[in-house]
C-alpha cells in the first residue's frame, strides 16, 4: 500500500490576558484556528498567520510548541486521502481591548469565543479527539478543567 501524502499544518491555542481560551465554531464543532503551511514558510510563522487570518487577531505572542496531531481525511481539492500533521503552539493575545474578533467566513468559521477555563468542558464535548489531545498536552497537562 502506498503511504498517504502528508499535509503540514499549524495552529494555535490562544489565551488572552484574562486566561480565557480562544475557540472557533466551524462545521458544527468547536475547534482551534489552524491551516496549511505555505511554500517557504516556517511552521511557527504558519501557526501565527493562520490564527491571524481565521480570527482577525493580530497582536499575538508566540509561546512554546505544544504537540503535533495527525488525522487522515479525504481532501476534496486533491481528490485523495491524505494525512494532516498539525503542529500546535501556545500563544497569547495581548491587545484584547483594541482588537475585534472577525470570523473568516470563507473558511466556514461561524463564530469565535473567548472561553473561561471553567467553561471549557461543555465546549470540548463538541470538538474533535485531536483538539482534546492538544488541551491534554497544553502546559504539560497542568490546565485543569
PDB file of C-alpha atoms in Angstrom:
ATOM      1  CA  UNK A   1       0.000   0.000   0.000  1.00  0.00           C
ATOM      2  CA  UNK A   2       1.164   3.489  -0.794  1.00  0.00           C
ATOM      3  CA  UNK A   3       1.794   5.839   2.102  1.00  0.00           C
ATOM      4  CA  UNK A   4      -0.716   8.667   2.138  1.00  0.00           C
ATOM      5  CA  UNK A   5       0.549  12.138   1.215  1.00  0.00           C
ATOM      6  CA  UNK A   6       1.260  14.292   4.262  1.00  0.00           C
ATOM      7  CA  UNK A   7      -0.125  17.807   4.523  1.00  0.00           C
ATOM      8  CA  UNK A   8       1.700  20.023   7.050  1.00  0.00           C
ATOM      9  CA  UNK A   9      -0.429  22.463   9.010  1.00  0.00           C
ATOM     10  CA  UNK A  10      -0.053  24.588  12.124  1.00  0.00           C
ATOM     11  CA  UNK A  11      -2.324  26.291  14.590  1.00  0.00           C
ATOM     12  CA  UNK A  12      -2.624  27.934  17.939  1.00  0.00           C
ATOM     13  CA  UNK A  13      -4.133  27.559  21.359  1.00  0.00           C
ATOM     14  CA  UNK A  14      -4.525  31.235  22.233  1.00  0.00           C
ATOM     15  CA  UNK A  15      -5.040  32.624  25.726  1.00  0.00           C
ATOM     16  CA  UNK A  16      -5.824  36.248  26.481  1.00  0.00           C
ATOM     17  CA  UNK A  17      -4.599  38.286  29.427  1.00  0.00           C
ATOM     18  CA  UNK A  18      -7.651  37.097  31.416  1.00  0.00           C
ATOM     19  CA  UNK A  19      -6.608  33.476  30.877  1.00  0.00           C
ATOM     20  CA  UNK A  20      -9.562  32.734  28.600  1.00  0.00           C
ATOM     21  CA  UNK A  21      -9.024  30.470  25.588  1.00  0.00           C
ATOM     22  CA  UNK A  22      -9.992  31.239  22.003  1.00  0.00           C
ATOM     23  CA  UNK A  23     -12.282  28.722  20.304  1.00  0.00           C
ATOM     24  CA  UNK A  24     -13.771  28.902  16.832  1.00  0.00           C
ATOM     25  CA  UNK A  25     -17.008  27.240  15.705  1.00  0.00           C
ATOM     26  CA  UNK A  26     -16.841  25.632  12.281  1.00  0.00           C
ATOM     27  CA  UNK A  27     -18.980  22.955  10.597  1.00  0.00           C
ATOM     28  CA  UNK A  28     -20.790  22.031  13.797  1.00  0.00           C
ATOM     29  CA  UNK A  29     -17.718  21.681  16.022  1.00  0.00           C
ATOM     30  CA  UNK A  30     -15.696  23.859  18.355  1.00  0.00           C
ATOM     31  CA  UNK A  31     -12.154  23.952  17.039  1.00  0.00           C
ATOM     32  CA  UNK A  32      -8.831  25.772  17.275  1.00  0.00           C
ATOM     33  CA  UNK A  33      -7.562  28.003  14.443  1.00  0.00           C
ATOM     34  CA  UNK A  34      -5.134  26.244  12.109  1.00  0.00           C
ATOM     35  CA  UNK A  35      -4.222  25.902   8.462  1.00  0.00           C
ATOM     36  CA  UNK A  36      -1.839  24.620   5.848  1.00  0.00           C
ATOM     37  CA  UNK A  37       1.798  25.599   5.533  1.00  0.00           C
ATOM     38  CA  UNK A  38       2.638  27.933   2.629  1.00  0.00           C
ATOM     39  CA  UNK A  39       5.719  27.345   0.486  1.00  0.00           C
ATOM     40  CA  UNK A  40       8.827  28.861   2.075  1.00  0.00           C
ATOM     41  CA  UNK A  41       7.106  29.476   5.407  1.00  0.00           C
ATOM     42  CA  UNK A  42       8.304  28.213   8.785  1.00  0.00           C
ATOM     43  CA  UNK A  43       5.870  26.171  10.867  1.00  0.00           C
ATOM     44  CA  UNK A  44       5.711  28.726  13.747  1.00  0.00           C
ATOM     45  CA  UNK A  45       5.088  31.537  11.221  1.00  0.00           C
ATOM     46  CA  UNK A  46       2.297  29.470   9.685  1.00  0.00           C
ATOM     47  CA  UNK A  47       0.685  28.950  13.097  1.00  0.00           C
ATOM     48  CA  UNK A  48       0.634  32.700  13.814  1.00  0.00           C
ATOM     49  CA  UNK A  49      -0.555  33.642  10.303  1.00  0.00           C
ATOM     50  CA  UNK A  50      -3.400  31.136  10.377  1.00  0.00           C
ATOM     51  CA  UNK A  51      -4.624  32.354  13.763  1.00  0.00           C
ATOM     52  CA  UNK A  52      -4.488  35.925  12.443  1.00  0.00           C
ATOM     53  CA  UNK A  53      -6.375  35.074   9.249  1.00  0.00           C
ATOM     54  CA  UNK A  54      -9.060  32.961  10.886  1.00  0.00           C
ATOM     55  CA  UNK A  55      -9.756  35.222  13.879  1.00  0.00           C
ATOM     56  CA  UNK A  56      -8.758  38.796  12.982  1.00  0.00           C
ATOM     57  CA  UNK A  57      -6.392  38.934  15.988  1.00  0.00           C
ATOM     58  CA  UNK A  58      -3.049  40.468  15.089  1.00  0.00           C
ATOM     59  CA  UNK A  59      -1.178  41.099  18.312  1.00  0.00           C
ATOM     60  CA  UNK A  60      -0.057  37.582  19.180  1.00  0.00           C
ATOM     61  CA  UNK A  61       2.858  36.486  21.292  1.00  0.00           C
ATOM     62  CA  UNK A  62       4.108  33.094  20.105  1.00  0.00           C
ATOM     63  CA  UNK A  63       4.628  30.700  23.009  1.00  0.00           C
ATOM     64  CA  UNK A  64       6.029  27.172  23.280  1.00  0.00           C
ATOM     65  CA  UNK A  65       5.253  24.281  20.964  1.00  0.00           C
ATOM     66  CA  UNK A  66       2.513  22.110  22.497  1.00  0.00           C
ATOM     67  CA  UNK A  67       2.267  18.944  20.403  1.00  0.00           C
ATOM     68  CA  UNK A  68       1.625  17.546  16.963  1.00  0.00           C
ATOM     69  CA  UNK A  69      -1.629  15.839  15.969  1.00  0.00           C
ATOM     70  CA  UNK A  70      -2.306  13.692  12.913  1.00  0.00           C
ATOM     71  CA  UNK A  71      -5.550  12.744  11.262  1.00  0.00           C
ATOM     72  CA  UNK A  72      -6.471  11.249   7.914  1.00  0.00           C
ATOM     73  CA  UNK A  73      -9.203  12.707   5.762  1.00  0.00           C
ATOM     74  CA  UNK A  74     -10.337  12.943   2.147  1.00  0.00           C
ATOM     75  CA  UNK A  75      -9.018  16.134   0.566  1.00  0.00           C
ATOM     76  CA  UNK A  76     -11.612  17.370  -1.904  1.00  0.00           C
ATOM     77  CA  UNK A  77      -9.109  19.534  -3.789  1.00  0.00           C
ATOM     78  CA  UNK A  78      -6.539  16.774  -4.213  1.00  0.00           C
ATOM     79  CA  UNK A  79      -9.319  14.169  -4.603  1.00  0.00           C
ATOM     80  CA  UNK A  80      -7.455  11.704  -2.408  1.00  0.00           C
ATOM     81  CA  UNK A  81      -6.957  10.582   1.164  1.00  0.00           C
ATOM     82  CA  UNK A  82      -4.217  12.496   2.967  1.00  0.00           C
ATOM     83  CA  UNK A  83      -2.739  12.703   6.448  1.00  0.00           C
ATOM     84  CA  UNK A  84      -2.702  16.138   8.025  1.00  0.00           C
ATOM     85  CA  UNK A  85       0.101  16.746  10.529  1.00  0.00           C
ATOM     86  CA  UNK A  86      -0.811  19.782  12.592  1.00  0.00           C
ATOM     87  CA  UNK A  87       1.817  21.476  14.770  1.00  0.00           C
ATOM     88  CA  UNK A  88       0.241  23.303  17.708  1.00  0.00           C
ATOM     89  CA  UNK A  89       1.691  26.300  19.552  1.00  0.00           C
ATOM     90  CA  UNK A  90       0.543  28.191  22.595  1.00  0.00           C
ATOM     91  CA  UNK A  91       0.016  31.912  22.012  1.00  0.00           C
ATOM     92  CA  UNK A  92      -1.019  34.935  23.992  1.00  0.00           C
ATOM     93  CA  UNK A  93      -3.304  37.671  22.708  1.00  0.00           C
ATOM     94  CA  UNK A  94      -2.050  40.798  24.427  1.00  0.00           C
ATOM     95  CA  UNK A  95      -4.132  43.604  22.852  1.00  0.00           C
ATOM     96  CA  UNK A  96      -7.660  42.473  23.677  1.00  0.00           C
ATOM     97  CA  UNK A  97      -9.120  45.917  24.261  1.00  0.00           C
ATOM     98  CA  UNK A  98      -8.226  47.175  20.798  1.00  0.00           C
ATOM     99  CA  UNK A  99      -8.839  44.111  18.633  1.00  0.00           C
ATOM    100  CA  UNK A 100     -12.087  42.776  17.204  1.00  0.00           C
ATOM    101  CA  UNK A 101     -12.599  39.085  16.528  1.00  0.00           C
ATOM    102  CA  UNK A 102     -13.533  38.586  12.876  1.00  0.00           C
ATOM    103  CA  UNK A 103     -14.501  35.036  11.860  1.00  0.00           C
ATOM    104  CA  UNK A 104     -13.025  34.072   8.478  1.00  0.00           C
ATOM    105  CA  UNK A 105     -16.292  33.140   6.794  1.00  0.00           C
ATOM    106  CA  UNK A 106     -14.629  31.735   3.667  1.00  0.00           C
ATOM    107  CA  UNK A 107     -13.156  29.067   5.961  1.00  0.00           C
ATOM    108  CA  UNK A 108     -16.705  28.345   7.238  1.00  0.00           C
ATOM    109  CA  UNK A 109     -15.986  29.877  10.644  1.00  0.00           C
ATOM    110  CA  UNK A 110     -19.320  30.958  12.105  1.00  0.00           C
ATOM    111  CA  UNK A 111     -18.274  32.325  15.478  1.00  0.00           C
ATOM    112  CA  UNK A 112     -15.315  32.883  17.759  1.00  0.00           C
ATOM    113  CA  UNK A 113     -15.496  32.945  21.537  1.00  0.00           C
ATOM    114  CA  UNK A 114     -13.189  33.595  24.456  1.00  0.00           C
ATOM    115  CA  UNK A 115     -13.943  30.728  26.833  1.00  0.00           C
ATOM    116  CA  UNK A 116     -13.155  30.774  30.550  1.00  0.00           C
ATOM    117  CA  UNK A 117     -11.238  27.694  31.733  1.00  0.00           C
ATOM    118  CA  UNK A 118     -14.123  26.564  33.950  1.00  0.00           C
ATOM    119  CA  UNK A 119     -16.488  26.584  30.946  1.00  0.00           C
ATOM    120  CA  UNK A 120     -14.192  24.577  28.661  1.00  0.00           C
ATOM    121  CA  UNK A 121     -15.671  21.110  29.339  1.00  0.00           C
ATOM    122  CA  UNK A 122     -19.024  21.896  27.716  1.00  0.00           C
ATOM    123  CA  UNK A 123     -17.236  23.170  24.585  1.00  0.00           C
ATOM    124  CA  UNK A 124     -14.802  20.251  24.436  1.00  0.00           C
ATOM    125  CA  UNK A 125     -17.712  17.807  24.426  1.00  0.00           C
ATOM    126  CA  UNK A 126     -18.445  19.173  20.958  1.00  0.00           C
ATOM    127  CA  UNK A 127     -14.957  19.007  19.463  1.00  0.00           C
ATOM    128  CA  UNK A 128     -12.598  16.541  17.783  1.00  0.00           C
ATOM    129  CA  UNK A 129     -10.391  13.994  19.607  1.00  0.00           C
ATOM    130  CA  UNK A 130      -7.294  15.700  18.149  1.00  0.00           C
ATOM    131  CA  UNK A 131      -8.355  19.026  19.676  1.00  0.00           C
ATOM    132  CA  UNK A 132      -8.932  17.396  23.055  1.00  0.00           C
ATOM    133  CA  UNK A 133      -5.420  15.946  22.846  1.00  0.00           C
ATOM    134  CA  UNK A 134      -3.984  19.457  22.297  1.00  0.00           C
ATOM    135  CA  UNK A 135      -5.673  20.600  25.509  1.00  0.00           C
ATOM    136  CA  UNK A 136      -4.378  17.496  27.299  1.00  0.00           C
ATOM    137  CA  UNK A 137      -0.812  18.268  26.190  1.00  0.00           C
ATOM    138  CA  UNK A 138      -1.057  22.022  26.814  1.00  0.00           C
ATOM    139  CA  UNK A 139       1.186  23.214  29.584  1.00  0.00           C
ATOM    140  CA  UNK A 140       2.213  19.624  30.338  1.00  0.00           C
ATOM    141  CA  UNK A 141      -1.340  18.803  31.281  1.00  0.00           C
ATOM    142  CA  UNK A 142      -1.428  21.426  34.034  1.00  0.00           C
ATOM    143  CA  UNK A 143      -4.554  23.060  32.608  1.00  0.00           C
ATOM    144  CA  UNK A 144      -7.213  21.737  34.977  1.00  0.00           C
ATOM    145  CA  UNK A 145     -10.800  21.548  33.762  1.00  0.00           C
TER     146      UNK A 145
END
